[in-house]
């Protein structure tokens, strides 16, 4: 008797995977999935259509993570489903001098192993811009903002997975059937009413930080249909940063058959005073004296968002002398965004592909950071100890560009 199977039903193919008939890499992956699934009470596995692998930055996982990924590739690992990959710790075009270069060799080995196993060379935190999820389809995604977007905006079903488990899912095409894969667990507990108008992505970010910080359980947020896509993306990314939210129901946006309304819902009112207090807690006073890093692109900018930013910046002369203006984009967008990148670079803006400051190591730390992302605000201050200020994109550009 296979002891790994005692608590979970496996199909005939899954049993063969677990027994090693499909190779050592798949066997190891199945052991990981079954063990995690059993610990969470899953009775079976479920097939997934798209895996997004997180935890691939050499700055974060170091040599232990590198050895794990390389071992899977060496023993014949091959991804069975469409698989995208999170950002790395280096600019994959090598034109950015902000990040440390002592991590390049390790990062390139991770990239090589992942691509050998069949990963798409996307290197982005917005896999929904590569392939849009479908309502109620099962995914196995890492990366907190991506998971929140998949569940909340598109209505797909995925838990918030760690890097090793996403790799296991890519190798097997399965994940454990528990958590948000089950409709009954997508049960709304709170109805959130916002008693003021959210005007830009920075305000949406602060609201997200507030909900992540203060609310446990699945909330339904009213009036989100008045926000644009960029505001929704920043809101969800921020809520996932300060909390463990993988699903926030957006009234009149989240597909209706992808969640259920609980019998007893608590109403929560959020006024502007509460949001201002939280802003003062997280954000320093906006200031560009000293060496200042301006960071836009957390989560990565889509093609349309980059076009919008390029059009705004094209009206200005150049970036101010003491400012390093960084924008991050997916590696897979190379040809689509070339014209916008040229405009931005002509104004002194740095565009980096397939990376993110949050999972990177700075060559020289800036004195201050200015961003329009609540997620970047939270992690750059928490993980890197930086002084970070939050402002809307329009306000940032006015402050840091010369006429």
CSV table of C-alpha atoms in Angstrom, one decimal:
chain,number,residue,atom,x,y,z
A,1,UNK,CA,0.0,0.0,0.0
A,2,UNK,CA,1.2,3.5,-0.9
A,3,UNK,CA,1.2,5.4,2.4
A,4,UNK,CA,1.0,8.7,0.6
A,5,UNK,CA,-2.5,7.8,-0.7
A,6,UNK,CA,-4.2,6.9,2.6
A,7,UNK,CA,-6.1,10.2,3.2
A,8,UNK,CA,-6.7,11.3,-0.4
A,9,UNK,CA,-8.5,9.9,-3.5
A,10,UNK,CA,-6.2,9.9,-6.5
A,11,UNK,CA,-7.1,9.1,-10.1
A,12,UNK,CA,-5.3,6.3,-11.9
A,13,UNK,CA,-3.0,8.7,-13.6
A,14,UNK,CA,-2.3,10.5,-10.3
A,15,UNK,CA,-1.4,7.2,-8.6
A,16,UNK,CA,1.0,6.5,-11.4
A,17,UNK,CA,2.6,9.9,-10.9
A,18,UNK,CA,3.0,9.3,-7.2
A,19,UNK,CA,4.4,5.8,-7.8
A,20,UNK,CA,7.1,7.2,-10.0
A,21,UNK,CA,5.9,5.8,-13.4
A,22,UNK,CA,6.1,9.4,-14.9
A,23,UNK,CA,9.6,10.0,-13.6
A,24,UNK,CA,11.3,11.2,-10.4
A,25,UNK,CA,10.5,14.9,-10.8
A,26,UNK,CA,6.8,14.3,-11.1
A,27,UNK,CA,6.9,11.8,-8.2
A,28,UNK,CA,8.5,14.4,-6.0
A,29,UNK,CA,6.0,17.0,-7.1
A,30,UNK,CA,3.1,14.7,-6.3
A,31,UNK,CA,4.4,14.0,-2.9
A,32,UNK,CA,4.5,17.7,-2.2
A,33,UNK,CA,1.0,18.2,-3.4
A,34,UNK,CA,-0.5,15.2,-1.6
A,35,UNK,CA,1.3,16.1,1.7
A,36,UNK,CA,0.1,19.7,1.6
A,37,UNK,CA,-3.4,18.7,0.5
A,38,UNK,CA,-3.7,16.2,3.3
A,39,UNK,CA,-2.6,18.7,5.9
A,40,UNK,CA,-5.4,21.1,4.6
A,41,UNK,CA,-8.0,18.4,4.6
A,42,UNK,CA,-8.3,18.0,0.8
A,43,UNK,CA,-9.9,14.8,-0.3
A,44,UNK,CA,-8.6,15.0,-3.9
A,45,UNK,CA,-6.6,16.9,-6.4
A,46,UNK,CA,-8.0,19.1,-9.2
A,47,UNK,CA,-6.6,19.8,-12.6
A,48,UNK,CA,-5.4,23.3,-13.3
A,49,UNK,CA,-5.1,25.2,-16.6
A,50,UNK,CA,-2.4,27.8,-15.8
A,51,UNK,CA,0.3,27.8,-13.2
A,52,UNK,CA,2.2,31.0,-12.1
A,53,UNK,CA,5.4,30.3,-10.3
A,54,UNK,CA,6.5,32.7,-7.6
A,55,UNK,CA,9.6,32.7,-5.5
A,56,UNK,CA,12.1,32.8,-8.3
A,57,UNK,CA,14.3,35.7,-7.2
A,58,UNK,CA,17.8,34.6,-6.4
A,59,UNK,CA,17.9,37.5,-3.9
A,60,UNK,CA,15.1,35.8,-1.9
A,61,UNK,CA,15.6,32.1,-2.4
A,62,UNK,CA,19.4,32.0,-2.6
A,63,UNK,CA,21.4,28.8,-3.2
A,64,UNK,CA,18.9,26.4,-1.5
A,65,UNK,CA,16.1,27.5,-3.8
A,66,UNK,CA,18.4,27.4,-6.8
A,67,UNK,CA,19.5,23.9,-6.0
A,68,UNK,CA,15.9,22.7,-5.6
A,69,UNK,CA,14.9,24.1,-9.0
A,70,UNK,CA,18.0,22.9,-10.8
A,71,UNK,CA,17.5,19.4,-9.3
A,72,UNK,CA,14.0,19.2,-10.7
A,73,UNK,CA,15.3,20.1,-14.2
A,74,UNK,CA,18.3,17.7,-13.9
A,75,UNK,CA,16.1,14.7,-13.1
A,76,UNK,CA,13.8,15.3,-16.1
A,77,UNK,CA,11.2,17.7,-14.8
A,78,UNK,CA,8.9,19.0,-17.6
A,79,UNK,CA,5.9,21.3,-17.0
A,80,UNK,CA,2.6,19.8,-18.1
A,81,UNK,CA,0.5,23.0,-18.3
A,82,UNK,CA,0.9,26.6,-19.4
A,83,UNK,CA,3.3,28.1,-16.9
A,84,UNK,CA,4.3,31.7,-16.3
A,85,UNK,CA,7.0,33.0,-14.0
A,86,UNK,CA,7.3,35.9,-11.5
A,87,UNK,CA,9.9,38.7,-11.7
A,88,UNK,CA,13.6,38.1,-11.1
A,89,UNK,CA,16.1,40.2,-9.1
A,90,UNK,CA,17.9,41.6,-12.2
A,91,UNK,CA,17.0,43.7,-15.2
A,92,UNK,CA,16.8,41.0,-18.0
A,93,UNK,CA,17.9,43.5,-20.6
A,94,UNK,CA,20.8,44.6,-18.5
A,95,UNK,CA,20.3,48.4,-19.0
A,96,UNK,CA,19.6,49.3,-15.4
A,97,UNK,CA,22.4,50.2,-13.0
A,98,UNK,CA,20.2,50.4,-9.9
A,99,UNK,CA,20.3,46.8,-8.8
A,100,UNK,CA,23.3,44.8,-7.5
A,101,UNK,CA,25.1,42.8,-10.1
A,102,UNK,CA,26.5,40.1,-7.7
A,103,UNK,CA,23.2,38.2,-8.1
A,104,UNK,CA,23.3,37.8,-11.9
A,105,UNK,CA,25.0,34.4,-12.1
A,106,UNK,CA,22.6,32.7,-9.6
A,107,UNK,CA,19.5,34.3,-11.2
A,108,UNK,CA,20.5,33.2,-14.7
A,109,UNK,CA,20.9,29.6,-13.5
A,110,UNK,CA,17.3,29.7,-12.0
A,111,UNK,CA,16.0,31.1,-15.3
A,112,UNK,CA,17.8,28.5,-17.3
A,113,UNK,CA,16.4,25.6,-15.2
A,114,UNK,CA,12.8,27.0,-15.3
A,115,UNK,CA,12.9,27.5,-19.1
A,116,UNK,CA,14.4,24.0,-19.6
A,117,UNK,CA,11.4,22.6,-17.8
A,118,UNK,CA,9.0,24.5,-20.1
A,119,UNK,CA,8.2,27.8,-18.4
A,120,UNK,CA,7.2,30.8,-20.5
A,121,UNK,CA,9.8,33.5,-20.2
A,122,UNK,CA,7.3,36.1,-18.9
A,123,UNK,CA,9.0,37.2,-15.6
A,124,UNK,CA,6.1,39.3,-14.5
A,125,UNK,CA,3.8,39.6,-11.5
A,126,UNK,CA,0.8,40.3,-13.8
A,127,UNK,CA,0.2,36.9,-15.5
A,128,UNK,CA,-3.4,37.9,-16.2
A,129,UNK,CA,-2.0,40.3,-18.8
A,130,UNK,CA,-0.4,37.2,-20.5
A,131,UNK,CA,-3.4,35.0,-20.3
A,132,UNK,CA,-6.7,36.2,-18.9
A,133,UNK,CA,-8.3,33.7,-16.4
A,134,UNK,CA,-11.8,32.4,-17.0
A,135,UNK,CA,-14.6,32.4,-14.4
A,136,UNK,CA,-14.4,29.3,-12.2
A,137,UNK,CA,-11.4,27.8,-13.9
A,138,UNK,CA,-8.8,26.3,-11.5
A,139,UNK,CA,-5.4,27.8,-11.4
A,140,UNK,CA,-2.3,27.3,-9.2
A,141,UNK,CA,-0.8,30.8,-8.8
A,142,UNK,CA,1.7,32.3,-6.5
A,143,UNK,CA,2.2,36.1,-6.2
A,144,UNK,CA,-0.3,37.8,-4.0
A,145,UNK,CA,-1.5,40.5,-6.4
A,146,UNK,CA,-2.0,38.0,-9.2
A,147,UNK,CA,-4.0,35.7,-7.0
A,148,UNK,CA,-6.2,38.6,-5.8
A,149,UNK,CA,-6.8,39.7,-9.4
A,150,UNK,CA,-7.5,36.1,-10.6
A,151,UNK,CA,-10.1,35.5,-7.9
A,152,UNK,CA,-11.6,39.0,-7.4
A,153,UNK,CA,-11.6,40.5,-10.9
A,154,UNK,CA,-11.8,37.5,-13.2
A,155,UNK,CA,-13.6,35.0,-10.9
A,156,UNK,CA,-11.1,32.2,-11.3
A,157,UNK,CA,-10.2,29.8,-8.4
A,158,UNK,CA,-6.8,29.7,-6.9
A,159,UNK,CA,-5.3,29.7,-3.5
A,160,UNK,CA,-2.2,31.9,-2.6
A,161,UNK,CA,0.5,29.4,-3.2
A,162,UNK,CA,4.2,29.4,-2.4
A,163,UNK,CA,7.0,28.9,-4.9
A,164,UNK,CA,7.7,25.2,-4.4
A,165,UNK,CA,4.1,24.2,-4.6
A,166,UNK,CA,3.5,26.2,-7.8
A,167,UNK,CA,6.4,24.3,-9.4
A,168,UNK,CA,4.9,21.0,-8.2
A,169,UNK,CA,1.6,22.0,-9.8
A,170,UNK,CA,3.4,22.9,-13.1
A,171,UNK,CA,5.0,19.5,-13.2
A,172,UNK,CA,1.8,17.6,-12.5
A,173,UNK,CA,-1.0,19.9,-13.8
A,174,UNK,CA,-2.7,19.5,-10.4
A,175,UNK,CA,-3.3,21.3,-7.1
A,176,UNK,CA,-5.1,20.3,-3.9
A,177,UNK,CA,-8.9,20.7,-3.9
A,178,UNK,CA,-9.3,22.9,-0.8
A,179,UNK,CA,-9.6,26.6,0.1
A,180,UNK,CA,-10.8,28.9,-2.6
A,181,UNK,CA,-11.1,26.1,-5.1
A,182,UNK,CA,-14.3,25.2,-3.3
A,183,UNK,CA,-17.3,27.5,-3.8
A,184,UNK,CA,-18.5,27.1,-0.3
A,185,UNK,CA,-15.3,28.7,1.0
A,186,UNK,CA,-15.8,31.8,-1.2
A,187,UNK,CA,-18.4,33.0,1.3
A,188,UNK,CA,-18.7,36.8,1.8
A,189,UNK,CA,-18.5,37.8,5.5
A,190,UNK,CA,-18.5,41.6,5.3
A,191,UNK,CA,-20.1,44.3,3.2
A,192,UNK,CA,-17.8,47.4,2.9
A,193,UNK,CA,-19.2,50.8,2.1
A,194,UNK,CA,-16.8,53.6,1.4
A,195,UNK,CA,-18.2,57.0,2.5
A,196,UNK,CA,-16.0,59.1,0.1
A,197,UNK,CA,-15.0,59.1,-3.5
A,198,UNK,CA,-11.8,57.3,-4.4
A,199,UNK,CA,-10.1,59.4,-7.1
A,200,UNK,CA,-6.9,57.7,-8.1
A,201,UNK,CA,-4.7,54.7,-7.8
A,202,UNK,CA,-2.9,56.0,-4.7
A,203,UNK,CA,-6.2,56.5,-2.8
A,204,UNK,CA,-7.2,53.0,-4.0
A,205,UNK,CA,-3.9,51.7,-2.6
A,206,UNK,CA,-4.4,53.2,0.8
A,207,UNK,CA,-7.9,51.8,0.9
A,208,UNK,CA,-6.5,48.4,0.1
A,209,UNK,CA,-3.9,48.7,2.8
A,210,UNK,CA,-6.7,49.5,5.2
A,211,UNK,CA,-8.8,46.5,4.3
A,212,UNK,CA,-5.8,44.2,4.4
A,213,UNK,CA,-4.8,45.5,7.8
A,214,UNK,CA,-8.2,45.7,9.4
A,215,UNK,CA,-10.5,43.0,7.9
A,216,UNK,CA,-10.2,39.3,8.2
A,217,UNK,CA,-12.5,37.1,6.1
A,218,UNK,CA,-13.9,37.8,2.6
A,219,UNK,CA,-15.3,41.3,2.1
A,220,UNK,CA,-17.6,42.6,-0.6
A,221,UNK,CA,-16.6,46.2,-1.6
A,222,UNK,CA,-19.4,48.5,-2.9
A,223,UNK,CA,-19.0,51.0,-5.8
A,224,UNK,CA,-15.7,49.5,-7.2
A,225,UNK,CA,-17.3,49.6,-10.6
A,226,UNK,CA,-16.6,53.4,-10.6
A,227,UNK,CA,-12.8,52.7,-10.5
A,228,UNK,CA,-10.7,52.1,-13.6
A,229,UNK,CA,-8.7,48.9,-14.0
A,230,UNK,CA,-5.4,50.5,-12.7
A,231,UNK,CA,-7.1,51.5,-9.5
A,232,UNK,CA,-8.6,48.1,-9.0
A,233,UNK,CA,-5.2,46.4,-9.6
A,234,UNK,CA,-3.4,48.7,-7.1
A,235,UNK,CA,-6.3,48.3,-4.6
A,236,UNK,CA,-6.1,44.5,-4.7
A,237,UNK,CA,-2.3,44.4,-4.6
A,238,UNK,CA,-2.3,46.6,-1.5
A,239,UNK,CA,-4.9,44.6,0.3
A,240,UNK,CA,-3.0,41.4,-0.4
A,241,UNK,CA,0.2,43.0,1.0
A,242,UNK,CA,-1.0,44.0,4.4
A,243,UNK,CA,-3.4,41.0,4.8
A,244,UNK,CA,-3.8,37.5,3.4
A,245,UNK,CA,-6.7,38.4,1.1
A,246,UNK,CA,-6.8,36.2,-1.9
A,247,UNK,CA,-10.4,37.1,-2.7
A,248,UNK,CA,-12.2,40.5,-2.3
A,249,UNK,CA,-15.5,40.5,-4.0
A,250,UNK,CA,-16.0,43.7,-6.1
A,251,UNK,CA,-19.7,44.4,-6.3
A,252,UNK,CA,-20.9,44.4,-10.0
A,253,UNK,CA,-17.4,43.3,-11.2
A,254,UNK,CA,-16.6,39.9,-9.7
A,255,UNK,CA,-18.6,37.3,-11.7
A,256,UNK,CA,-21.7,36.5,-9.6
A,257,UNK,CA,-21.5,32.7,-9.8
A,258,UNK,CA,-17.9,32.7,-8.4
A,259,UNK,CA,-18.8,33.5,-4.7
A,260,UNK,CA,-21.7,33.2,-2.3
A,261,UNK,CA,-23.3,35.7,0.1
A,262,UNK,CA,-23.3,34.5,3.7
A,263,UNK,CA,-26.4,34.4,5.8
A,264,UNK,CA,-25.0,36.8,8.3
A,265,UNK,CA,-23.0,39.7,6.9
A,266,UNK,CA,-21.4,42.5,8.9
A,267,UNK,CA,-21.6,46.0,7.5
A,268,UNK,CA,-18.5,48.1,7.6
A,269,UNK,CA,-18.3,51.8,6.9
A,270,UNK,CA,-15.0,53.4,6.0
A,271,UNK,CA,-14.7,57.2,6.1
A,272,UNK,CA,-11.9,59.4,4.9
A,273,UNK,CA,-10.6,60.2,8.3
A,274,UNK,CA,-9.7,56.5,8.9
A,275,UNK,CA,-7.9,56.3,5.6
A,276,UNK,CA,-6.0,59.5,6.3
A,277,UNK,CA,-4.8,58.1,9.6
A,278,UNK,CA,-3.6,55.0,7.9
A,279,UNK,CA,-1.9,57.0,5.2
A,280,UNK,CA,0.0,58.9,7.9
A,281,UNK,CA,1.0,55.6,9.5
A,282,UNK,CA,2.5,54.1,6.3
A,283,UNK,CA,3.6,57.0,4.1
A,284,UNK,CA,6.3,59.6,4.8
A,285,UNK,CA,5.8,63.2,3.7
A,286,UNK,CA,6.4,63.4,-0.1
A,287,UNK,CA,9.8,65.0,-0.6
A,288,UNK,CA,12.4,64.7,-3.4
A,289,UNK,CA,15.4,66.2,-1.7
A,290,UNK,CA,18.4,63.9,-1.6
A,291,UNK,CA,18.7,60.9,-3.9
A,292,UNK,CA,15.2,59.9,-4.6
A,293,UNK,CA,13.9,56.7,-6.4
A,294,UNK,CA,10.6,57.1,-8.1
A,295,UNK,CA,9.1,53.7,-8.7
A,296,UNK,CA,6.1,53.0,-11.0
A,297,UNK,CA,5.2,49.5,-11.9
A,298,UNK,CA,4.2,47.5,-8.8
A,299,UNK,CA,2.5,45.5,-10.0
A,300,UNK,CA,4.1,45.6,-13.4
A,301,UNK,CA,2.6,48.0,-16.0
A,302,UNK,CA,0.5,46.6,-18.8
A,303,UNK,CA,1.0,47.7,-22.4
A,304,UNK,CA,-1.9,50.2,-22.1
A,305,UNK,CA,-0.7,51.5,-18.7
A,306,UNK,CA,2.8,52.0,-20.1
A,307,UNK,CA,1.4,53.9,-23.1
A,308,UNK,CA,-0.6,56.2,-20.8
A,309,UNK,CA,2.5,56.9,-18.7
A,310,UNK,CA,4.7,57.5,-21.8
A,311,UNK,CA,2.1,60.0,-23.2
A,312,UNK,CA,2.0,61.9,-19.9
A,313,UNK,CA,5.8,62.1,-19.6
A,314,UNK,CA,6.3,63.0,-23.2
A,315,UNK,CA,4.9,66.5,-22.4
A,316,UNK,CA,7.9,67.2,-20.1
A,317,UNK,CA,11.5,67.9,-20.7
A,318,UNK,CA,13.4,65.4,-18.5
A,319,UNK,CA,13.7,63.8,-15.0
A,320,UNK,CA,15.1,66.1,-12.4
A,321,UNK,CA,18.8,65.6,-11.6
A,322,UNK,CA,18.6,64.0,-8.1
A,323,UNK,CA,15.8,61.6,-9.2
A,324,UNK,CA,16.0,58.0,-10.5
A,325,UNK,CA,12.7,57.3,-12.2
A,326,UNK,CA,12.2,53.5,-12.5
A,327,UNK,CA,9.4,51.7,-14.3
A,328,UNK,CA,9.2,47.9,-14.4
A,329,UNK,CA,7.4,45.9,-17.0
A,330,UNK,CA,7.1,42.2,-18.0
A,331,UNK,CA,10.0,40.7,-19.9
A,332,UNK,CA,7.6,39.2,-22.4
A,333,UNK,CA,6.4,42.7,-23.6
A,334,UNK,CA,9.6,43.5,-25.5
A,335,UNK,CA,8.4,44.2,-29.0
A,336,UNK,CA,5.0,45.5,-28.0
A,337,UNK,CA,6.3,48.4,-25.9
A,338,UNK,CA,9.4,49.4,-27.7
A,339,UNK,CA,8.1,52.7,-28.9
A,340,UNK,CA,6.9,53.7,-25.4
A,341,UNK,CA,10.2,52.7,-23.9
A,342,UNK,CA,12.1,54.9,-26.3
A,343,UNK,CA,10.0,57.9,-25.4
A,344,UNK,CA,10.5,57.3,-21.7
A,345,UNK,CA,14.3,56.7,-21.9
A,346,UNK,CA,14.6,59.9,-24.0
A,347,UNK,CA,13.2,61.8,-21.0
A,348,UNK,CA,15.6,60.1,-18.5
A,349,UNK,CA,13.2,57.4,-17.3
A,350,UNK,CA,14.7,53.9,-16.5
A,351,UNK,CA,12.6,51.0,-17.8
A,352,UNK,CA,13.6,47.6,-16.5
A,353,UNK,CA,12.3,44.3,-17.8
A,354,UNK,CA,11.3,41.2,-15.8
A,355,UNK,CA,12.4,42.5,-12.4
A,356,UNK,CA,11.1,44.4,-9.3
A,357,UNK,CA,12.8,46.3,-6.5
A,358,UNK,CA,10.9,44.4,-3.8
A,359,UNK,CA,12.7,41.1,-4.8
A,360,UNK,CA,16.0,42.8,-5.7
A,361,UNK,CA,19.0,44.2,-4.0
A,362,UNK,CA,19.9,47.8,-4.5
A,363,UNK,CA,23.4,48.7,-5.7
A,364,UNK,CA,23.2,51.9,-3.7
A,365,UNK,CA,20.1,52.5,-1.5
A,366,UNK,CA,18.2,55.7,-2.3
A,367,UNK,CA,17.5,58.2,0.5
A,368,UNK,CA,13.8,58.2,-0.3
A,369,UNK,CA,11.3,56.5,-2.5
A,370,UNK,CA,8.2,58.0,-4.2
A,371,UNK,CA,5.6,55.6,-5.6
A,372,UNK,CA,1.9,55.3,-6.5
A,373,UNK,CA,1.7,51.7,-5.3
A,374,UNK,CA,0.5,50.8,-1.8
A,375,UNK,CA,2.2,47.4,-2.2
A,376,UNK,CA,5.5,49.0,-3.0
A,377,UNK,CA,5.1,51.4,-0.1
A,378,UNK,CA,4.5,48.5,2.3
A,379,UNK,CA,7.2,46.2,1.2
A,380,UNK,CA,10.0,48.7,0.4
A,381,UNK,CA,9.6,50.2,3.8
A,382,UNK,CA,9.2,46.9,5.6
A,383,UNK,CA,11.7,44.7,3.8
A,384,UNK,CA,14.3,47.3,2.7
A,385,UNK,CA,13.9,49.9,5.5
A,386,UNK,CA,13.4,52.7,3.1
A,387,UNK,CA,11.5,56.0,3.6
A,388,UNK,CA,8.6,55.7,1.2
A,389,UNK,CA,5.9,58.2,0.2
A,390,UNK,CA,2.7,57.5,-1.7
A,391,UNK,CA,1.2,59.8,-4.3
A,392,UNK,CA,-0.9,59.5,-7.4
A,393,UNK,CA,0.8,59.1,-10.8
A,394,UNK,CA,-0.1,62.6,-12.0
A,395,UNK,CA,1.2,64.3,-8.8
A,396,UNK,CA,4.4,62.3,-9.0
A,397,UNK,CA,5.1,63.3,-12.6
A,398,UNK,CA,4.5,66.9,-11.8
A,399,UNK,CA,7.0,66.8,-8.9
A,400,UNK,CA,9.9,64.9,-10.6
A,401,UNK,CA,9.8,66.1,-14.2
A,402,UNK,CA,11.1,69.4,-15.5
A,403,UNK,CA,9.1,71.4,-18.1
